[in-house]
PDB file of C-alpha atoms and ligand atoms in Angstrom:
ATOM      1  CA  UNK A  29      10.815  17.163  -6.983  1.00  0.00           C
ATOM      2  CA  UNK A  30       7.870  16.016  -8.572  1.00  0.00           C
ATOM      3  CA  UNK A  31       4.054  17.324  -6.625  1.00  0.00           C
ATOM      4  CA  UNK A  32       3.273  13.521  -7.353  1.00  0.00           C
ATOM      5  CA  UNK A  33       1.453  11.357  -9.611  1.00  0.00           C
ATOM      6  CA  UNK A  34      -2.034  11.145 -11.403  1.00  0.00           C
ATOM      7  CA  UNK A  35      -3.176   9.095 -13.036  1.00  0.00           C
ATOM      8  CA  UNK A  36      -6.485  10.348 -15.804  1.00  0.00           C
ATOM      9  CA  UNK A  37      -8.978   7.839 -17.144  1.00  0.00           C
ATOM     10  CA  UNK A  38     -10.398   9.891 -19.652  1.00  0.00           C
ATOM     11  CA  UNK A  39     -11.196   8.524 -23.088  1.00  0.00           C
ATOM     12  CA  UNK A  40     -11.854  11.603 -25.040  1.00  0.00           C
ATOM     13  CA  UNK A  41      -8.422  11.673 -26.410  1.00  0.00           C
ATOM     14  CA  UNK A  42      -8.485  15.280 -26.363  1.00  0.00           C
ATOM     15  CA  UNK A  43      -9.502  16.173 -23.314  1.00  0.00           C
ATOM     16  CA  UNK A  44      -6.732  13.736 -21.514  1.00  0.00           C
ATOM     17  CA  UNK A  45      -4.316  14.894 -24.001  1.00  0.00           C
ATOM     18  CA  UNK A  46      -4.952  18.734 -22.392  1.00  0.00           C
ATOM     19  CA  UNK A  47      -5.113  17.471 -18.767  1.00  0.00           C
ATOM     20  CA  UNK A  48      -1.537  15.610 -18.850  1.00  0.00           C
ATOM     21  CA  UNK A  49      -0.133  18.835 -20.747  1.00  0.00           C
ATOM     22  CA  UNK A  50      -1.082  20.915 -17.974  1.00  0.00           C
ATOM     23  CA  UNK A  51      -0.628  18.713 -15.197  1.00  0.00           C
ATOM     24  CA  UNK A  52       2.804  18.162 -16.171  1.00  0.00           C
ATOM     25  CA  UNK A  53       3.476  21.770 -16.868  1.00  0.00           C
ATOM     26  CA  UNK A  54       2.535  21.953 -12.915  1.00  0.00           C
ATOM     27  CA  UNK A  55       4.976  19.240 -12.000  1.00  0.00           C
ATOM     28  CA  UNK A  56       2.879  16.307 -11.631  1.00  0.00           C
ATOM     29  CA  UNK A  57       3.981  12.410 -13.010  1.00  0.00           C
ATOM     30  CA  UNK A  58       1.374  12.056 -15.461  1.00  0.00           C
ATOM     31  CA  UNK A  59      -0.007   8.603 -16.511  1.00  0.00           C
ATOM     32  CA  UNK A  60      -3.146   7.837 -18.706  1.00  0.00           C
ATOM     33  CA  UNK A  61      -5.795   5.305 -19.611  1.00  0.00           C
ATOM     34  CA  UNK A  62      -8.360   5.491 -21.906  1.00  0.00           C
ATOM     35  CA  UNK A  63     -10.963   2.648 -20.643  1.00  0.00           C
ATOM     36  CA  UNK A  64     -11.667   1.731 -17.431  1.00  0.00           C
ATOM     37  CA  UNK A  65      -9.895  -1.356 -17.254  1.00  0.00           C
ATOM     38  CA  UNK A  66      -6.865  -0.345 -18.472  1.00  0.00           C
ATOM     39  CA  UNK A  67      -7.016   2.434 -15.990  1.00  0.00           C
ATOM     40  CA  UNK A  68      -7.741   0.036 -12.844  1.00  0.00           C
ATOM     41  CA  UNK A  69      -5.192  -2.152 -13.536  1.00  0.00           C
ATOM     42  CA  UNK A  70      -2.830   1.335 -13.941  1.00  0.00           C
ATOM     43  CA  UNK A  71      -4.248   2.363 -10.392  1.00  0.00           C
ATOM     44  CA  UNK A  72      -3.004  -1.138  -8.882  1.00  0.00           C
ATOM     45  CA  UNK A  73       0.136  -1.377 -10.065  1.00  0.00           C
ATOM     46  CA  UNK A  74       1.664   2.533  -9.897  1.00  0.00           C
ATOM     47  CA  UNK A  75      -0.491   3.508  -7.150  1.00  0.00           C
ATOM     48  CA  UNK A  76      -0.935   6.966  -8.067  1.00  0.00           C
ATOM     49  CA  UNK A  77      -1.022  10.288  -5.346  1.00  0.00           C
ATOM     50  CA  UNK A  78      -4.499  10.880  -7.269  1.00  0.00           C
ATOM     51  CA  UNK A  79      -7.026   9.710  -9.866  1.00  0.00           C
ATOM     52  CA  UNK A  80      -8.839  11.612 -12.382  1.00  0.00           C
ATOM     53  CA  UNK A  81     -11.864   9.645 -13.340  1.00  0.00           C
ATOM     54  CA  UNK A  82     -14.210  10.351 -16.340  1.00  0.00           C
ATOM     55  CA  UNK A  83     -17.651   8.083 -15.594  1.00  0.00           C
ATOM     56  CA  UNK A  84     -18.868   7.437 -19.481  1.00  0.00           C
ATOM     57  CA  UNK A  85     -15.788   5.106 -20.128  1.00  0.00           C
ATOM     58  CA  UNK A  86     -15.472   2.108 -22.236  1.00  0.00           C
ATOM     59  CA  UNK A  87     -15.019  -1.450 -21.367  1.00  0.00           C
ATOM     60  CA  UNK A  88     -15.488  -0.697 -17.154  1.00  0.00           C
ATOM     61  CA  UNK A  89     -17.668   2.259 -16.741  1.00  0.00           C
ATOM     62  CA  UNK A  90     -16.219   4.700 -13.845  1.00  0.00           C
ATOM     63  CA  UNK A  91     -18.355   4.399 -11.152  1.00  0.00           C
ATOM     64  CA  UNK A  92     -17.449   0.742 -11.227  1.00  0.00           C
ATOM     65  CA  UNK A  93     -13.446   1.291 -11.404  1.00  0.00           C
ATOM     66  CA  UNK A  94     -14.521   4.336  -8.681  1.00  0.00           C
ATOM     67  CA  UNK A  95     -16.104   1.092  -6.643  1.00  0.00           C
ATOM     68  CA  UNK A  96     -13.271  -0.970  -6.429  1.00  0.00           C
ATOM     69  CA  UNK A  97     -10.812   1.121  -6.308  1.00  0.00           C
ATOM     70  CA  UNK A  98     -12.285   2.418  -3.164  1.00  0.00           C
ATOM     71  CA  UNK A  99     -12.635  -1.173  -1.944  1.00  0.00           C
ATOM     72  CA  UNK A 100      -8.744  -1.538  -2.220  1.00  0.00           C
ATOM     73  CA  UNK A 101      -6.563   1.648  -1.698  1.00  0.00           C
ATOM     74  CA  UNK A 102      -7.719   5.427  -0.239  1.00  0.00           C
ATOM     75  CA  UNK A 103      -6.398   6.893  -3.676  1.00  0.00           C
ATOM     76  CA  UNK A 104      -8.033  10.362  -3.693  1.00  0.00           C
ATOM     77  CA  UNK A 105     -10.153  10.432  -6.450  1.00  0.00           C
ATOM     78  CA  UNK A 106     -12.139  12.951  -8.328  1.00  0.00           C
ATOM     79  CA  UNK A 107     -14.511  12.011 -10.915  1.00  0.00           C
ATOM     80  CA  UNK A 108     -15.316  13.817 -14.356  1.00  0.00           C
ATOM     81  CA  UNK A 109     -19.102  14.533 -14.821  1.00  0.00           C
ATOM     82  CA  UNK A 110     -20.872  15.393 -17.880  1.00  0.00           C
ATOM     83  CA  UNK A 111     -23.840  17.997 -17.420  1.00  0.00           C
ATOM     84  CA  UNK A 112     -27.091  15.915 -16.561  1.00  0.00           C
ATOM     85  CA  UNK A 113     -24.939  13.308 -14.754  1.00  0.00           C
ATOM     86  CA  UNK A 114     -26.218  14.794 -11.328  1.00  0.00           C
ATOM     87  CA  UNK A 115     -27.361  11.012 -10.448  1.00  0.00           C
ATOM     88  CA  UNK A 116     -24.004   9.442 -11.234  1.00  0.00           C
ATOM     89  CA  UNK A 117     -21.900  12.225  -9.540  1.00  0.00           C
ATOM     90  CA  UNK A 118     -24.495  11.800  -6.478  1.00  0.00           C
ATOM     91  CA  UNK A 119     -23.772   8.127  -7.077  1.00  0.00           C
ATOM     92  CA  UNK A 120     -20.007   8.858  -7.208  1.00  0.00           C
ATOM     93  CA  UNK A 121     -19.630  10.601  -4.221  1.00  0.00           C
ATOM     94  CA  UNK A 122     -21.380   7.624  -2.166  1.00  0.00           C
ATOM     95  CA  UNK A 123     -19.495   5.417  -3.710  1.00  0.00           C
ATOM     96  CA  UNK A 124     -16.963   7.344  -1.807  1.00  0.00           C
ATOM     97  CA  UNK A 125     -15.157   9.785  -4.458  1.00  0.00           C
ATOM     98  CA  UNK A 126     -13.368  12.382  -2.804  1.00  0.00           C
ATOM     99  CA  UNK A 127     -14.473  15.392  -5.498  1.00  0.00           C
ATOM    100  CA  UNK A 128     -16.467  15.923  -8.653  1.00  0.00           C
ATOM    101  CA  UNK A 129     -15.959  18.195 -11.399  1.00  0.00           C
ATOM    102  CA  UNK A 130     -18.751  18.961 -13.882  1.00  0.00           C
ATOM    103  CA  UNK A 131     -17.186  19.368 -17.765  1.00  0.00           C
ATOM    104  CA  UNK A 132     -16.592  21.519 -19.334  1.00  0.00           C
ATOM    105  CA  UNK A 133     -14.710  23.060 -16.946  1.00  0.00           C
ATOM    106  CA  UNK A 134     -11.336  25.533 -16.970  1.00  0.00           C
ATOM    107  CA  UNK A 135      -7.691  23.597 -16.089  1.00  0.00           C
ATOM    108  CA  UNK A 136      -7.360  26.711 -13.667  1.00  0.00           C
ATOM    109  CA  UNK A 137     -10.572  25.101 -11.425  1.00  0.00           C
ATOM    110  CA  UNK A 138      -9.735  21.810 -12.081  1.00  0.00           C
ATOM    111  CA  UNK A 139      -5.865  22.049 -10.865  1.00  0.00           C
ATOM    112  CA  UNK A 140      -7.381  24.173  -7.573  1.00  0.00           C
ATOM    113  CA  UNK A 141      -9.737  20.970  -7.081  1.00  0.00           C
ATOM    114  CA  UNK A 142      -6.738  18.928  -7.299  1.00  0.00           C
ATOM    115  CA  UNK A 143      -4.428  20.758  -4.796  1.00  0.00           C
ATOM    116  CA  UNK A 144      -7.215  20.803  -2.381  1.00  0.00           C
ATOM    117  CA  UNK A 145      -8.061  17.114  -2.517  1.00  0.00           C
ATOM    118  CA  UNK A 146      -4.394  16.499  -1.888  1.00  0.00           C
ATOM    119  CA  UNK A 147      -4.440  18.260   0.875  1.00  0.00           C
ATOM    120  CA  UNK A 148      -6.966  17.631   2.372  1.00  0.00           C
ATOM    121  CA  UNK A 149      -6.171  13.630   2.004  1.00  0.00           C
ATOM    122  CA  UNK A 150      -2.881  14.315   2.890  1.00  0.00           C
ATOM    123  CA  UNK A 151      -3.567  15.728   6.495  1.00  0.00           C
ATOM    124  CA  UNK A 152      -6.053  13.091   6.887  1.00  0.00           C
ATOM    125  CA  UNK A 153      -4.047  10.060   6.718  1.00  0.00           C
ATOM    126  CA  UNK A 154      -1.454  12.329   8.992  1.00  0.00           C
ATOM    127  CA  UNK A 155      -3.882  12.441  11.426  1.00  0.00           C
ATOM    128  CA  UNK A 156      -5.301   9.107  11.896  1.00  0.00           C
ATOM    129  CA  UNK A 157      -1.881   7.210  12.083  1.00  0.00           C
ATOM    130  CA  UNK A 158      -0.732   9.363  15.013  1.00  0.00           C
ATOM    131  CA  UNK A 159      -3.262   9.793  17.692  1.00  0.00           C
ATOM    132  CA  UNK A 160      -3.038  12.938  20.031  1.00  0.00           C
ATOM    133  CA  UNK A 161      -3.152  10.627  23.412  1.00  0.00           C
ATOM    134  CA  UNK A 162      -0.122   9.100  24.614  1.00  0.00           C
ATOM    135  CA  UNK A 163      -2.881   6.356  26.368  1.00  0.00           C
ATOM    136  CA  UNK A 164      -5.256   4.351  24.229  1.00  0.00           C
ATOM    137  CA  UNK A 165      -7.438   2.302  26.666  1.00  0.00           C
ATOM    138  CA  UNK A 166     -10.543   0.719  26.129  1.00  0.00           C
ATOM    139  CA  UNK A 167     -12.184  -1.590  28.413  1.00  0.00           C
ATOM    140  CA  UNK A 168      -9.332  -3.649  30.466  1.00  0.00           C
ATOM    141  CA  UNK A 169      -7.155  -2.982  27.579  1.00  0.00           C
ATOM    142  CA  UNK A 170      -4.192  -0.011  27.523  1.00  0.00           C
ATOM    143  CA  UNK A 171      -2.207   0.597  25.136  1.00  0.00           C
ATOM    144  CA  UNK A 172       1.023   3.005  26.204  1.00  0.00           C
ATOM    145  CA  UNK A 173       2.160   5.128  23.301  1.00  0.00           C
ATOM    146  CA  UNK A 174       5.339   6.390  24.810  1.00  0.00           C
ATOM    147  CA  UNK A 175       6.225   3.805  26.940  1.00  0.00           C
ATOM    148  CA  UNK A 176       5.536   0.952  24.010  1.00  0.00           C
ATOM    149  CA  UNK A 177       3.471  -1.323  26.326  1.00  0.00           C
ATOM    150  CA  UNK A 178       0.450  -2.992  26.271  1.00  0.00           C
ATOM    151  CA  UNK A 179      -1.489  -4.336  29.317  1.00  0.00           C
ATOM    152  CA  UNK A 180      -4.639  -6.458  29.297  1.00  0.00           C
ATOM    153  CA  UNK A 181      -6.165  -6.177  32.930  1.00  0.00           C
ATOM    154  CA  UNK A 182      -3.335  -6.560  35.024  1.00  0.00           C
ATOM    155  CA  UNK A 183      -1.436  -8.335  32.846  1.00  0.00           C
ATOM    156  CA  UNK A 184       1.219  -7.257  29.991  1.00  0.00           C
ATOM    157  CA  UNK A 185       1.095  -8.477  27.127  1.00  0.00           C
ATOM    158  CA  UNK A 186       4.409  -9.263  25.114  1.00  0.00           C
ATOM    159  CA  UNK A 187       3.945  -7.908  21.394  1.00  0.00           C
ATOM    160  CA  UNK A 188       6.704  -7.651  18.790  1.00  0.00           C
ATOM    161  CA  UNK A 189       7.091  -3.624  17.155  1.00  0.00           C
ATOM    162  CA  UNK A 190       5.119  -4.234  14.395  1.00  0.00           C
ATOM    163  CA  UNK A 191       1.947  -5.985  16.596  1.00  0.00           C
ATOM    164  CA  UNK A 192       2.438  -2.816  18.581  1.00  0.00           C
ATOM    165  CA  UNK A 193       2.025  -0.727  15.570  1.00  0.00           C
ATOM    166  CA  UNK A 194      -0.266  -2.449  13.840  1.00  0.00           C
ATOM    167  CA  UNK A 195      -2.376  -2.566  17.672  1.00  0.00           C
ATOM    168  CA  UNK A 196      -2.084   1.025  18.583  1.00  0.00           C
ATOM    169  CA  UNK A 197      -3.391   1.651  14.697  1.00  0.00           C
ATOM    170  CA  UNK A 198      -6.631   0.139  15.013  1.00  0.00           C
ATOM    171  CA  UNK A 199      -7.505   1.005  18.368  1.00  0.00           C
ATOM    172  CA  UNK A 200      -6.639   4.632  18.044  1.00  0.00           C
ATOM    173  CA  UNK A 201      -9.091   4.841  15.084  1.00  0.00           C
ATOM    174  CA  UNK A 202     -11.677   2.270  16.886  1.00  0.00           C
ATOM    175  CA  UNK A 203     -14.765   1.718  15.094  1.00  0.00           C
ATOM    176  CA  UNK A 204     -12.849   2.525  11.638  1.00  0.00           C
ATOM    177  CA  UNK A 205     -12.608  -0.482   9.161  1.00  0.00           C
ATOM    178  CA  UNK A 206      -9.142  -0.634   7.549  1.00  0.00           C
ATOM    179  CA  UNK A 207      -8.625  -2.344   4.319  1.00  0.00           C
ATOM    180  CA  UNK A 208      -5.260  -4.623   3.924  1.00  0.00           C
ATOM    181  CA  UNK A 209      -3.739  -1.954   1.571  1.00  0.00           C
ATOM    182  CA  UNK A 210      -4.413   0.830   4.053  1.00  0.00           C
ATOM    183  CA  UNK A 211      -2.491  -1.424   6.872  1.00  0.00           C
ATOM    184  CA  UNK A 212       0.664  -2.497   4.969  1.00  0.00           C
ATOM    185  CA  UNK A 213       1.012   1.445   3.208  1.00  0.00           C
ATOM    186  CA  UNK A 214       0.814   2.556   7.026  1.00  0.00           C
ATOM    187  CA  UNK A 215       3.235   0.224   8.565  1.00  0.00           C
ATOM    188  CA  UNK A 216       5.179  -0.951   5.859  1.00  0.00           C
ATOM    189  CA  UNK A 217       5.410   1.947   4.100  1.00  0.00           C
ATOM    190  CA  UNK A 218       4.383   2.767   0.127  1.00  0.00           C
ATOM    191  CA  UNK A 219       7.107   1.392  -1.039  1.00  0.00           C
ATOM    192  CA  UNK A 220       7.249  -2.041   0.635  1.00  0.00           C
ATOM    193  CA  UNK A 221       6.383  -5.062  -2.087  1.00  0.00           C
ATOM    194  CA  UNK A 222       4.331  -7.146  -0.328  1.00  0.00           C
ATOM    195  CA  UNK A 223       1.198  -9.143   0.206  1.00  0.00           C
ATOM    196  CA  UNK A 224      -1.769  -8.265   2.157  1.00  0.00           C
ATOM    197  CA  UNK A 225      -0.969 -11.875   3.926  1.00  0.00           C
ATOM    198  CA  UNK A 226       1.479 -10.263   5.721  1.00  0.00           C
ATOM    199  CA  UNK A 227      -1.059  -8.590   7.333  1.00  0.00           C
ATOM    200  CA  UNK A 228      -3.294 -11.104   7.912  1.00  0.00           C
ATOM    201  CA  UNK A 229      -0.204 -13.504   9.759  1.00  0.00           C
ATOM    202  CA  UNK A 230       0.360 -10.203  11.713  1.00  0.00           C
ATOM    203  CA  UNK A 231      -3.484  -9.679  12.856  1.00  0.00           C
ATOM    204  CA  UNK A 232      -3.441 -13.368  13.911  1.00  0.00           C
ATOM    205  CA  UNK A 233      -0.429 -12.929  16.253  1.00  0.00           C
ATOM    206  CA  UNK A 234      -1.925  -9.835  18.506  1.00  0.00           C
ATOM    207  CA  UNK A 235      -5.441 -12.120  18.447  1.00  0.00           C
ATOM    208  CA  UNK A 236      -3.283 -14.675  20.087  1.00  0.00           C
ATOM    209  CA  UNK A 237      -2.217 -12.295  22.391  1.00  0.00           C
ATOM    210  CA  UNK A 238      -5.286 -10.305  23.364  1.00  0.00           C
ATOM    211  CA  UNK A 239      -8.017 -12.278  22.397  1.00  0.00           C
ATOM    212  CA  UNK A 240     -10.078 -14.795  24.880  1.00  0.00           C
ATOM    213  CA  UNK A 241     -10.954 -16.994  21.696  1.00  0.00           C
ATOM    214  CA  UNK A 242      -8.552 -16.150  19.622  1.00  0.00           C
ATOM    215  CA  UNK A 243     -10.103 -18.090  16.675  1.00  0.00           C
ATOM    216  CA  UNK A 244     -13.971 -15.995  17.268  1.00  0.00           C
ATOM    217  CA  UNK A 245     -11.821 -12.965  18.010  1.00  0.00           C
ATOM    218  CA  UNK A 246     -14.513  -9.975  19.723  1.00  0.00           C
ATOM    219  CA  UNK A 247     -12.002  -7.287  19.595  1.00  0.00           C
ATOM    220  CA  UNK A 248     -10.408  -7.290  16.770  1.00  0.00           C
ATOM    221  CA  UNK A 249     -13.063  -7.970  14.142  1.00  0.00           C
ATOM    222  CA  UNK A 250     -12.917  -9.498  10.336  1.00  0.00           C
ATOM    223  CA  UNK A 251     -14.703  -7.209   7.582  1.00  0.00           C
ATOM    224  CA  UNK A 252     -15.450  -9.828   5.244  1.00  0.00           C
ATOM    225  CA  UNK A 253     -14.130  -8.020   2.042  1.00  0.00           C
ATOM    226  CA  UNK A 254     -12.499  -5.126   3.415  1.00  0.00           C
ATOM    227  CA  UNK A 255     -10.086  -5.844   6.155  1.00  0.00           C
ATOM    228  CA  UNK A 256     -10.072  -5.513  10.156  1.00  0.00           C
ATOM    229  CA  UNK A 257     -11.420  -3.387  12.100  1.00  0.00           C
ATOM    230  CA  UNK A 258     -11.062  -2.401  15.913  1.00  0.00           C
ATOM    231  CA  UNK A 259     -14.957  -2.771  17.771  1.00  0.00           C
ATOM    232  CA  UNK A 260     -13.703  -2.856  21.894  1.00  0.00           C
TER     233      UNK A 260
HETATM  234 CA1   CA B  15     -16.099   9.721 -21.486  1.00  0.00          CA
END
């Protein structure tokens, strides 16, 4: 059983060489990239557990692949500094990298930073898809965890399993912005091929349902760029 996959965009050839040798010797899927193009497009289509990402990279530099990367998926990632790079690892970490590690550094600190990012991401996405109240309300709106019902006022509202899910979602994490990606991974599951339509078509059904206006929806917000987002 593999510990999952990462994916390095590293293009000193021998530095990525040593980090898939040892991350495979711990049991990881290993894939590479050597600009940061190549490595984006790599990140899209394998959707790795984890990325490694060096910032001096040809072609796409990494904060930029770090950038829209974090625009599309929650892929921990942990960026590759060189020393002096303090602005572009502060500059990483705001762009919303989840570690950085400052080279040259042991494969012993490197692999701990690894494991701890995982888990850390790991029990995070555990914990906001299952909230710890059976009884999301807010305002005149209730959403009923156990009993799968959703009432508006004093009135219930019909909504198909997946509206339900995809309801009880946002307004458990209210306030929180998901992207398309996040939605379909959480519902769907990893595994589903699909497109982020799907979610869309889905979000439009519940706004018929719950919204006054359904087409200048006041719950259940547009982030232009991002995805939906829960606001009341
Ligand atoms: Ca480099």
């Amino acid at each position: 059983m593999a510990e999952g996959t990462v994916l390095v965009i590293e293009d000193e050839e021998n530095l990525q060489e040593a980090l898939k040798y040892n991350l495979e010797r711990e049991g990881y899927d290993v894939l590479t990239a050597s600009d940061g193009e190549r490595g984006l497009s790599l990140a899209r289509d394998k959707r790795p557990d984890l990325v490694i990402l060096d910032i001096m990279l040809p072609v796409l530099d990494g904060l930029e692949v770090c950038r829209i990367l974090r625009r599309e998926h929650d892929t921990p990632i942990i960026m590759l500094t060189a020393k002096g790079e303090e602005v572009d690892r502060v500059v990483g970490l705001e762009l919303g990298a989840d570690d950085y590690i400052t080279k040259p550094f042991s494969m012993r600190e490197l692999l701990a930073r690894l494991r701890s990012v995982l888990r850390r991401t790991r029990n995070q996405s555990r914990e906001d898809t299952l909230p710890s109240s059976e009884l999301l309300t807010s305002g005149d709106l209730q959403v009923d965890l156990a009993g799968h019902t959703v009432r508006l006022g004093d009135k219930e509202l019909e909504l198909k399993p997946r509206e339900f899910d995809l309801l009880a979602l946002l307004v458990a994490n209210k306030g929180r912005a998901f992207t398309r990606d996040q939605i379909l991974e959480r519902l769907w599951g990893q595994d589903y091929i699909g497109d982020a339509r799907t979610v869309d078509v889905h979000i439009r059904w519940i706004r018929q349902k719950l919204e006054t206006v359904p087409g200048s929806p006041n719950r259940i917000v547009t982030i232009r760029g991002v995805g939906y987002r829960f606001q009341g």
